[in-house]
mmCIF file of C-alpha atoms in Angstrom:
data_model
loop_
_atom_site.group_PDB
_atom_site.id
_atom_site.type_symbol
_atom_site.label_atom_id
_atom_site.label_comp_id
_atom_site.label_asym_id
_atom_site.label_seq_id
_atom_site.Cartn_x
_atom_site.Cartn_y
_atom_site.Cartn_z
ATOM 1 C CA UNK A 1 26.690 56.633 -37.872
ATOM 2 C CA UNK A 2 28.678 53.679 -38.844
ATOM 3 C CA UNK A 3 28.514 52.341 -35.213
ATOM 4 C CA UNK A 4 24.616 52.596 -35.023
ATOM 5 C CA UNK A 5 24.272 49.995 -38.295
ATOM 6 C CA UNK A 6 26.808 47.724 -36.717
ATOM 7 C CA UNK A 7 24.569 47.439 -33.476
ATOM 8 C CA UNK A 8 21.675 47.427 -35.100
ATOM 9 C CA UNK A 9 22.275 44.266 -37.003
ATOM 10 C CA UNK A 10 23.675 42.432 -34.097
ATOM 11 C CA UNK A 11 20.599 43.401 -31.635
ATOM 12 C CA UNK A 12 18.769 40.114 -32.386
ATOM 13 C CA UNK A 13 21.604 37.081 -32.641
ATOM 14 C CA UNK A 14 22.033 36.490 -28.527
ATOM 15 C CA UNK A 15 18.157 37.107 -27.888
ATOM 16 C CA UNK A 16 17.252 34.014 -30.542
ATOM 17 C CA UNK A 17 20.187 31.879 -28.811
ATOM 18 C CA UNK A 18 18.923 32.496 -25.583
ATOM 19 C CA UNK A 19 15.279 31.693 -26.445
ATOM 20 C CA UNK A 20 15.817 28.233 -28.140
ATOM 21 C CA UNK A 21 17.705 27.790 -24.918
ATOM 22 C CA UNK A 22 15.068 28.409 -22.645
ATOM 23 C CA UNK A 23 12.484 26.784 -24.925
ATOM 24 C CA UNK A 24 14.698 23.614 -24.985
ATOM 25 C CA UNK A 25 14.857 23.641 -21.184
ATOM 26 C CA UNK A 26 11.480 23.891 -20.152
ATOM 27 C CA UNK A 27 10.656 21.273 -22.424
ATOM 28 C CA UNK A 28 12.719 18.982 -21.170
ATOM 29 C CA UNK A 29 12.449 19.436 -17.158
ATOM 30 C CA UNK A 30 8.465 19.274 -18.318
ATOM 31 C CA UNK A 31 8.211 15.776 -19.939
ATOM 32 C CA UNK A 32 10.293 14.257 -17.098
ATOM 33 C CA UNK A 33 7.924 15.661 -14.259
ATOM 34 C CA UNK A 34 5.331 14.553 -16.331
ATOM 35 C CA UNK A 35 7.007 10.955 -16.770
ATOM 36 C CA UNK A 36 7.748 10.530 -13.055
ATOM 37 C CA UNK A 37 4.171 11.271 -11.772
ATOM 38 C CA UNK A 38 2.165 9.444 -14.565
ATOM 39 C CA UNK A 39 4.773 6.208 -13.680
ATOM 40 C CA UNK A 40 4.113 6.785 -9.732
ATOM 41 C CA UNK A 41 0.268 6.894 -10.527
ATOM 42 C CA UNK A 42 0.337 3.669 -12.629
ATOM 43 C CA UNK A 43 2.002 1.977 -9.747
ATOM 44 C CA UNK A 44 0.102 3.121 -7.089
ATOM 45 C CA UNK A 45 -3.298 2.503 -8.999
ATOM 46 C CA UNK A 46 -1.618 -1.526 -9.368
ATOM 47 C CA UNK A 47 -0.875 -2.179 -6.512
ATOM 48 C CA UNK A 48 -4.056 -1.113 -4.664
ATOM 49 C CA UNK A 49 -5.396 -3.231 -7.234
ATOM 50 C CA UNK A 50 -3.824 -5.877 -6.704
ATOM 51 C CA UNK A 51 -3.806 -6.419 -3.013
ATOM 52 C CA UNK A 52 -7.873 -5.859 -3.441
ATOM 53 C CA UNK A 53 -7.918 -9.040 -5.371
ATOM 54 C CA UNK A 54 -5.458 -11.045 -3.448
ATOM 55 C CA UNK A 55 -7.984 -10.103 -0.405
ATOM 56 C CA UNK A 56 -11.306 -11.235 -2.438
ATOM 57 C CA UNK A 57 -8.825 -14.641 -3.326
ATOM 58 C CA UNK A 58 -8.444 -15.087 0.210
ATOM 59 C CA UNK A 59 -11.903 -15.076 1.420
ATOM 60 C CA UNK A 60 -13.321 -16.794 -1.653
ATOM 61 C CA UNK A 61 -10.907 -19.827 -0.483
ATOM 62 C CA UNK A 62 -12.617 -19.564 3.043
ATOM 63 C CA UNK A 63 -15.156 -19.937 2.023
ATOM 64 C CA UNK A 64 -15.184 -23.286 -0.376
ATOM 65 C CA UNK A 65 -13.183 -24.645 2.317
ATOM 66 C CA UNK A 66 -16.267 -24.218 4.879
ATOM 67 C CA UNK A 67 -18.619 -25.204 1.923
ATOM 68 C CA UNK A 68 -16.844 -28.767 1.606
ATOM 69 C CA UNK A 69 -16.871 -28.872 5.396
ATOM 70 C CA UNK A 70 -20.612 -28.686 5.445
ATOM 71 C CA UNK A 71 -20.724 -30.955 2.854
ATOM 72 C CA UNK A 72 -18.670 -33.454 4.716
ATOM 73 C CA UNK A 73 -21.013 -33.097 7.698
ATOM 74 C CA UNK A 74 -24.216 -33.466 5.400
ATOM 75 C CA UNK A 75 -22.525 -37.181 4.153
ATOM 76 C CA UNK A 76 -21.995 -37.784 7.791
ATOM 77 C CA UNK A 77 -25.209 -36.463 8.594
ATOM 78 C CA UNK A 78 -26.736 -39.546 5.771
ATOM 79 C CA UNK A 79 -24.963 -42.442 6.883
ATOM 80 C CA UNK A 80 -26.407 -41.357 10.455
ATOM 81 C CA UNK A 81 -29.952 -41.404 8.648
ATOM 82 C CA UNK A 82 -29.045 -44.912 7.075
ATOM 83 C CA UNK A 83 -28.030 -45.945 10.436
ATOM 84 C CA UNK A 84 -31.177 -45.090 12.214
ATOM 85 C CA UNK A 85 -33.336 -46.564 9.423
ATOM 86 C CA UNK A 86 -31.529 -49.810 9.491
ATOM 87 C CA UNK A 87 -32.447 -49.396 13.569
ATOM 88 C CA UNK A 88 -35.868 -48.956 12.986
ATOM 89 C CA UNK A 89 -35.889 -52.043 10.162
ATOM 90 C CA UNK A 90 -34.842 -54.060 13.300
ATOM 91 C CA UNK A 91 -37.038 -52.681 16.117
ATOM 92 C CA UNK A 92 -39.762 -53.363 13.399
ATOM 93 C CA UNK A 93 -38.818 -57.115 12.278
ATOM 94 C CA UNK A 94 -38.343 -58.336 16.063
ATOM 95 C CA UNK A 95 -35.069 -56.395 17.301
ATOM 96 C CA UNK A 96 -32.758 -56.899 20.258
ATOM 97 C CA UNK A 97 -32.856 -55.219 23.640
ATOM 98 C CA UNK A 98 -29.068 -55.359 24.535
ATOM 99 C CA UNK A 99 -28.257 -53.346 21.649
ATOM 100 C CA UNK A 100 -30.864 -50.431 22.510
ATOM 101 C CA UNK A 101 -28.205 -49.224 25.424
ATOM 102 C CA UNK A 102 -25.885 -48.622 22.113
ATOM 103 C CA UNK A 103 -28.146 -47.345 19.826
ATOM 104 C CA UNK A 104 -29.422 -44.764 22.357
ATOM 105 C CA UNK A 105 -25.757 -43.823 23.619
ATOM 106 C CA UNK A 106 -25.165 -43.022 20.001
ATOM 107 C CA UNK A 107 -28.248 -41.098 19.815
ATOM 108 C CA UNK A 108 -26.721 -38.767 22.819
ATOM 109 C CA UNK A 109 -23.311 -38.269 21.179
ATOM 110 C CA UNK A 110 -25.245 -37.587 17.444
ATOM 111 C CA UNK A 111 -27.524 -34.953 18.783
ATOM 112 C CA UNK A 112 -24.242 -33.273 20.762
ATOM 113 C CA UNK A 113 -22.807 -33.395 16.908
ATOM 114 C CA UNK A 114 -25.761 -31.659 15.720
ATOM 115 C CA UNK A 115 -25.694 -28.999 18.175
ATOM 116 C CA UNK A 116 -22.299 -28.573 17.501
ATOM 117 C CA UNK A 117 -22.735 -28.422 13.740
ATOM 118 C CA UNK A 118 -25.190 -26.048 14.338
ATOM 119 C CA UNK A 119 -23.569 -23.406 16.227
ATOM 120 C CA UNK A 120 -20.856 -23.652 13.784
ATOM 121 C CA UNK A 121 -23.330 -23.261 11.025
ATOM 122 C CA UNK A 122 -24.332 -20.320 12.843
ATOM 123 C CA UNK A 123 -20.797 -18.760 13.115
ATOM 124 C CA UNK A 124 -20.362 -19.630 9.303
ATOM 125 C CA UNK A 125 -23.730 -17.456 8.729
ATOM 126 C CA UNK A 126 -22.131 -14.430 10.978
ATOM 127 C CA UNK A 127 -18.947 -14.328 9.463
ATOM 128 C CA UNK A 128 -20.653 -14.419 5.879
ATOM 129 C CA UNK A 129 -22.511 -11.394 7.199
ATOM 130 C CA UNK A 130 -20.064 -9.657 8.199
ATOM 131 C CA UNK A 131 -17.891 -10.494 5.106
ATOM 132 C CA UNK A 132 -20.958 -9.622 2.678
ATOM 133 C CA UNK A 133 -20.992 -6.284 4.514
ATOM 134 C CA UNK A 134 -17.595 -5.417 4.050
ATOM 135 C CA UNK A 135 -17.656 -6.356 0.263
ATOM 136 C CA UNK A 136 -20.074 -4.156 -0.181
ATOM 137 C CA UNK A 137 -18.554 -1.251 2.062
ATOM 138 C CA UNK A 138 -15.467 -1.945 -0.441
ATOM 139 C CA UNK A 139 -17.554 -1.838 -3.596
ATOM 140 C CA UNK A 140 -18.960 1.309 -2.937
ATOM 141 C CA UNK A 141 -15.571 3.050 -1.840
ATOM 142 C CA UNK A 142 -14.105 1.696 -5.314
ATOM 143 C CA UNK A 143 -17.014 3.357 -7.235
ATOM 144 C CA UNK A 144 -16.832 6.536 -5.685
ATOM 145 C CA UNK A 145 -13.368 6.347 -6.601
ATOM 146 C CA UNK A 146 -14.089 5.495 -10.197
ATOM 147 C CA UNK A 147 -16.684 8.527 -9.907
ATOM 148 C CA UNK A 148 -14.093 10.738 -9.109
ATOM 149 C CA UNK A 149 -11.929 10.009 -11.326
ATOM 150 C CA UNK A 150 -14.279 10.083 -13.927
ATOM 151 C CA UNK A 151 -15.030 13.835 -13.033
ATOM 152 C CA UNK A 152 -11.731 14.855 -12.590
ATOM 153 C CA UNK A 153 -11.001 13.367 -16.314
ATOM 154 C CA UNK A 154 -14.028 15.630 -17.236
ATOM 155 C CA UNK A 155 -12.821 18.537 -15.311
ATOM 156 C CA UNK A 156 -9.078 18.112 -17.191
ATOM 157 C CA UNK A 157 -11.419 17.589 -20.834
ATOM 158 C CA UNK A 158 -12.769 21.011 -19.828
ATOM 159 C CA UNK A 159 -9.917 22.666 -18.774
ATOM 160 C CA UNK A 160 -7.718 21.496 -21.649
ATOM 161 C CA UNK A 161 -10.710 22.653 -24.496
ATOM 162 C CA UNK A 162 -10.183 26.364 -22.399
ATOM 163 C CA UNK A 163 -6.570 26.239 -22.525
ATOM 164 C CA UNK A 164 -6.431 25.381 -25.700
ATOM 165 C CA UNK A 165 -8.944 28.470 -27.279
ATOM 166 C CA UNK A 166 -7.334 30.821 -24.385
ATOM 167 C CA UNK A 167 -3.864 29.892 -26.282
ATOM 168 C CA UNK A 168 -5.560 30.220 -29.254
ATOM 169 C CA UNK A 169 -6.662 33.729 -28.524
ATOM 170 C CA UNK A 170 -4.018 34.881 -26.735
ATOM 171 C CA UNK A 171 -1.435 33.802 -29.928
ATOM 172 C CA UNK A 172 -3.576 35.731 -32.157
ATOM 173 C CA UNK A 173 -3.372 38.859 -30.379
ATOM 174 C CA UNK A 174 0.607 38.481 -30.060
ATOM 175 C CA UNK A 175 0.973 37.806 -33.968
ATOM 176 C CA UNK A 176 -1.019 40.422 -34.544
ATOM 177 C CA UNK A 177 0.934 42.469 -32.189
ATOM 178 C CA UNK A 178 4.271 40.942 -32.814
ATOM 179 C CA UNK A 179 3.414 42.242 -36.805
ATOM 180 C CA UNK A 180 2.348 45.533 -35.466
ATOM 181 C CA UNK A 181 5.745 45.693 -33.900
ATOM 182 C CA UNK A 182 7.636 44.554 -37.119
ATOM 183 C CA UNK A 183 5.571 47.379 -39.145
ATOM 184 C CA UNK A 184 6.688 49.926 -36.390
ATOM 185 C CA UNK A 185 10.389 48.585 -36.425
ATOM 186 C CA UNK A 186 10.158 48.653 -40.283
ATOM 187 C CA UNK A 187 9.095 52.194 -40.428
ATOM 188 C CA UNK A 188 11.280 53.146 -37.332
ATOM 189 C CA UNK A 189 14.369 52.120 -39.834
ATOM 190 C CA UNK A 190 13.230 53.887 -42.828
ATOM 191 C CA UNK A 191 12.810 57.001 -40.386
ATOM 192 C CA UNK A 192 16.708 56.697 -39.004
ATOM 193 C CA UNK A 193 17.926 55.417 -42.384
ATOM 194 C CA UNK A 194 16.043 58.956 -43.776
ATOM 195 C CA UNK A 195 17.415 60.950 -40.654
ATOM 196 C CA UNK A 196 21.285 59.600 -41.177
ATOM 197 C CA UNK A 197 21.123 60.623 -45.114
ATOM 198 C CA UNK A 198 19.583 63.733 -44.454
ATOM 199 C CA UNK A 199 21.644 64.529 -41.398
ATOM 200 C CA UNK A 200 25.091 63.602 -43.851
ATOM 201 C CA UNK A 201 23.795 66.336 -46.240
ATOM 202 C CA UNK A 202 23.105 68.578 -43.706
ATOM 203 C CA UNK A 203 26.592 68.091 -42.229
ATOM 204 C CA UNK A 204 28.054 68.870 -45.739
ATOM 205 C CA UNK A 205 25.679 72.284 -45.858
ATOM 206 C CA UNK A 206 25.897 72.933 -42.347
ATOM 207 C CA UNK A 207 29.018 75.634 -40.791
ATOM 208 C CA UNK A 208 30.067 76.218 -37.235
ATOM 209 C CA UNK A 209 26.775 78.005 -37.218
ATOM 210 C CA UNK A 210 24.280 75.481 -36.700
ATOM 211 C CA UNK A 211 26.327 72.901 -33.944
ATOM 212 C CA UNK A 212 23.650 73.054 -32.024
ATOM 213 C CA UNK A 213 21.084 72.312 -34.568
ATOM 214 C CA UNK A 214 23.079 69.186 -35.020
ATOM 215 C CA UNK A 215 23.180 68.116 -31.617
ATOM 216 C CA UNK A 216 19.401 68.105 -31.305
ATOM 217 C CA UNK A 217 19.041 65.680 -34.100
ATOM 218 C CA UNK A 218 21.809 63.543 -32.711
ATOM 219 C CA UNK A 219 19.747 63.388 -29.700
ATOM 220 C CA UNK A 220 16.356 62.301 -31.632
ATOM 221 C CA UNK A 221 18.605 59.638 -33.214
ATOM 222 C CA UNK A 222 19.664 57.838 -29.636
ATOM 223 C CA UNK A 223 16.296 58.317 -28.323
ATOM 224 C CA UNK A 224 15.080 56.728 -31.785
ATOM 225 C CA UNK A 225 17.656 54.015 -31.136
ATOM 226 C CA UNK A 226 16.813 52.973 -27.590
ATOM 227 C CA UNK A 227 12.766 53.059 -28.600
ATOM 228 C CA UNK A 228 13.750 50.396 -30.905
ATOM 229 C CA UNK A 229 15.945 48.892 -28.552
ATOM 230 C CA UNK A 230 12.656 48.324 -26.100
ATOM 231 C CA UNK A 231 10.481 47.306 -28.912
ATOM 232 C CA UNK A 232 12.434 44.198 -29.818
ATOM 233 C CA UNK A 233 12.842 43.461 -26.228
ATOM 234 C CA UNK A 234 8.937 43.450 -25.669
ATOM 235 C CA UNK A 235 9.209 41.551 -29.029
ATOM 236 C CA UNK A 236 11.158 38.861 -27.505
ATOM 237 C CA UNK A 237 9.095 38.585 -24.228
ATOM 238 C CA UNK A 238 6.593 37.855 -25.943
ATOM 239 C CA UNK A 239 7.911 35.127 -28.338
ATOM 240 C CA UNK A 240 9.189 33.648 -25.339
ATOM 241 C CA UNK A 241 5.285 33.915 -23.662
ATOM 242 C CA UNK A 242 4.163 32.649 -26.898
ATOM 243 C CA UNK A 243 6.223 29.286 -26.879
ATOM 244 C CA UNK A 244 5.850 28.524 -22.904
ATOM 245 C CA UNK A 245 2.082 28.871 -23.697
ATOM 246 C CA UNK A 246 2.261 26.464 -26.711
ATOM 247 C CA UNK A 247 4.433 23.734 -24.583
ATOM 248 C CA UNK A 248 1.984 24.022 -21.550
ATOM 249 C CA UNK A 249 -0.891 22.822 -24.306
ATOM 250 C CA UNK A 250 1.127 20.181 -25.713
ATOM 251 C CA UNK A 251 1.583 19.141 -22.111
ATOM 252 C CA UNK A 252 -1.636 19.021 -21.141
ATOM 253 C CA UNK A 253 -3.007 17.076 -24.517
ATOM 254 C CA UNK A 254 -0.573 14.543 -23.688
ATOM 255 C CA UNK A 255 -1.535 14.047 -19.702
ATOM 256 C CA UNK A 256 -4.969 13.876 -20.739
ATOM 257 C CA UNK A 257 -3.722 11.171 -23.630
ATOM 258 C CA UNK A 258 -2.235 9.547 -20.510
ATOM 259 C CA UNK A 259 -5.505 9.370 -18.591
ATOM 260 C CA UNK A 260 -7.863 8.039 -20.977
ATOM 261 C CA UNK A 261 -4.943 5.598 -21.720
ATOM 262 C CA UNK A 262 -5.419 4.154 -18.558
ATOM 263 C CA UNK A 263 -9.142 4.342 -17.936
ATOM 264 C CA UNK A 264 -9.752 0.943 -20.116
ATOM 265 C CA UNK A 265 -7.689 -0.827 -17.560
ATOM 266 C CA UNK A 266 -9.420 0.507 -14.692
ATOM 267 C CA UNK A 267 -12.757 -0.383 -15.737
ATOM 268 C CA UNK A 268 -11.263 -3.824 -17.189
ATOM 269 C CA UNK A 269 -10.492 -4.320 -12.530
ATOM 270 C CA UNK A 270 -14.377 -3.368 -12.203
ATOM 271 C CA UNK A 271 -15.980 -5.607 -14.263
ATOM 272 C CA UNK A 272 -13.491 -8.203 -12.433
ATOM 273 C CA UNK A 273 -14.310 -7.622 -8.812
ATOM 274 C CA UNK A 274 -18.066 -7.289 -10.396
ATOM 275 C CA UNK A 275 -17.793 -10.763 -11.621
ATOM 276 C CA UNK A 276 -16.115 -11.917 -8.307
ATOM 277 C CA UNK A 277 -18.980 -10.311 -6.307
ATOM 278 C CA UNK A 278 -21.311 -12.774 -8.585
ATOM 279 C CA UNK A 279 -19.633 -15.750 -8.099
ATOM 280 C CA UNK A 280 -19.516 -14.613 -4.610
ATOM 281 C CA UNK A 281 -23.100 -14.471 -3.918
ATOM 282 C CA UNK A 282 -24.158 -17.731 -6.162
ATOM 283 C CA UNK A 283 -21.431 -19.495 -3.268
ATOM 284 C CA UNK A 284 -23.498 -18.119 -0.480
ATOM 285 C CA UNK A 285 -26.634 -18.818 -2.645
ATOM 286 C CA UNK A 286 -25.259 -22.571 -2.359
ATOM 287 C CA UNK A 287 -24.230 -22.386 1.403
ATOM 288 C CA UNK A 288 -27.872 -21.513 2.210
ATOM 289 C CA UNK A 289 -29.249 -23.895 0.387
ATOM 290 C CA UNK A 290 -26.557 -26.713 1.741
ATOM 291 C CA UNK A 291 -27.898 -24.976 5.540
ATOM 292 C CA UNK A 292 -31.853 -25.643 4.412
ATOM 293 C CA UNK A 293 -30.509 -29.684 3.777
ATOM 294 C CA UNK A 294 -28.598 -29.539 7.228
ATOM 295 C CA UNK A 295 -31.786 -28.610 9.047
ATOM 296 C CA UNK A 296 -34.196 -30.782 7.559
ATOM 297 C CA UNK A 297 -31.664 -33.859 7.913
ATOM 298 C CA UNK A 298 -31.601 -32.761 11.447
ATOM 299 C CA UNK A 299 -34.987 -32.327 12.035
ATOM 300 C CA UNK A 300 -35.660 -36.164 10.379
ATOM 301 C CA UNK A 301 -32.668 -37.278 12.898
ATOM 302 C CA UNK A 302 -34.726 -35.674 16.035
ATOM 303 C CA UNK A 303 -38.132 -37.433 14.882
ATOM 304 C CA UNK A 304 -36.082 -40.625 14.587
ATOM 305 C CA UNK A 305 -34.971 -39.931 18.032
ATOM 306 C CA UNK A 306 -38.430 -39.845 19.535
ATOM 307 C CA UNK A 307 -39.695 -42.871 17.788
ATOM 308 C CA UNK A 308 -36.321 -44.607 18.933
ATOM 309 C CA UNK A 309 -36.975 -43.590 22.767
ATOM 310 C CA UNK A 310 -40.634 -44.730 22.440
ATOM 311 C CA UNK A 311 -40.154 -47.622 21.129
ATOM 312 C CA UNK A 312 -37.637 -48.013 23.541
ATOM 313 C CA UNK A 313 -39.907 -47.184 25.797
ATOM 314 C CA UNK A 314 -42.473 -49.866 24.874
ATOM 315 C CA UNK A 315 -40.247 -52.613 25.076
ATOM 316 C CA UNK A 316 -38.891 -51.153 28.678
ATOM 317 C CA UNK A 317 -43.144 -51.989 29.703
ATOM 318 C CA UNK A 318 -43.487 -55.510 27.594
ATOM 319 C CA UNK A 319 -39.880 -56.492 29.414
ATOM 320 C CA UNK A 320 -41.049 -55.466 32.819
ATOM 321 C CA UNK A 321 -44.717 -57.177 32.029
ATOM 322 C CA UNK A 322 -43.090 -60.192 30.954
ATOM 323 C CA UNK A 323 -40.770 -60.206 34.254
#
């Protein structure tokens, strides 16, 4: 009977060391996988942003430097237009034939220039196209992105709020019947304490007579003792289901911490490549508008041209009159 208290008492020590080992374990193997992907996301998420803007950099630079090429040609295309007046100032005061030949030559190689300038103004148009296209194409992947990500931060909000009452729940019912258990063990010891005093008196009372008597109740005892026995192990399970419950919510609050930590920056890059699209479209605003100049300079430069050639042509019929 003596034996029986001694293992009773010592039933519980190596299941509590074992748990807080366990416990300590799972926590810790936890928080680093947790660590490792929420660093791997963070990187990923700057460097995508990152080479995004070094691209919009790029082709924001191509684009100035085409702008101050056009502007370039437009100065060009003036001190033509200063040239040709200063022409026509001559033809009209009394001007000189021997330097029509030039003035005419120079006509041939400015309207080449123009044509030239054109075509590249057209290839400057095409690639904007093209570019303003792909801006957009990007624009719309990033914000479907953003859209995702906003759902799936929704979907975790969600999921967390269930996990959280399910835990809730679910460590009710094991208090409840982790106390049931401890009322059962409780009275399960007052029945065996009861059984071993009344089975020491019946020993005294008891002759040879009733061995078998004896027996029986030894029998009840061991099957009382392993009952116990598998209460406290279902007990234990379901500490141990308890706690792993209770670190998978902590776990989950803090990934979801983690998230709406970084959403701030995310939307910070939007309103960036937002801004960038503006400043974008205000240069191409500006390019068409330098374009509308270009034409009209050299539509002014082709009526110059026919006024040149007819005048030329008039003073081709006074000089052959004259001869």
């Amino acid at each position: 009977m003596s034996e029986v208290k001694r293992r009773k008492g010592n039933i519980s020590k190596p299941n509590e060391d074992e748990q807080k080992k366990q416990v300590v374990k799972s926590t810790k193997s936890m928080r680093m996988d947790l660590q490792t992907a929420s660093s791997l996301l963070s990187l990923v998420a700057s460097l995508g942003l990152l080479w995004f803007l070094f691209q919009q950099s790029v082709q924001l630079a191509a684009v100035e430097k085409k702008y101050h090429i056009l502007k370039e040609e437009a100065v060009k295309f003036q001190d033509m237009e200063n040239k040709i007046s200063t022409i026509s100032e001559k033809f009209a005061s009394s001007s000189v034939l021997q330097e029509v030949a030039s003035y005419v030559s120079m006509i041939t190689d400015f309207e080449q220039e123009v044509s030239s300038l054109h075509n590249f103004i057209e290839d400057i148009q095409n690639s904007q196209q093209a570019r303003s296209k792909k801006f957009k194409t990007i624009s719309k992947t990033f914000q479907k992105v953003i859209d995702s990500w906003k759902m799936s931060t929704s979907e975790m909000d969600t999921n967390t709020s269930n996990l959280r009452t399910d835990t809730k729940i679910l460590h009710s019912e094991i208090i409840s019947q982790i106390n049931t258990m401890d009322q059962g063990l409780k009275k399960l010891s007052e029945r065996l304490k009861d059984l071993e005093d009344s089975t020491i008196m019946n020993l005294k009372a008891l002759n040879g007579q009733e061995e078998n008597e004896l027996l029986r109740i030894e029998q009840q005892l061991q099957l009382d003792k392993n009952t116990a026995e598998l209460l406290k192990e279902e007990h234990n399970s379901l500490l141990v289901r308890s706690n792993d419950l209770y670190q998978e919510l902590v776990l989950s609050e803090h990934k979801l911490q983690e998230c709406k930590t970084y959403l701030p920056v995310i939307e910070n890059a939007i309103y960036s490549i937002l801004r960038l699209s503006s400043e974008l479209v205000a240069a191409e605003i500006k390019k068409e508008d330098m374009i509308t100049k270009v034409i009209n300079v050299e539509n002014e430069i082709r009526k110059a041209t026919t006024e040149i050639m007819n005048i030329q042509n008039t003073l081709e019929d006074m000089q052959s009159e004259d001869s």
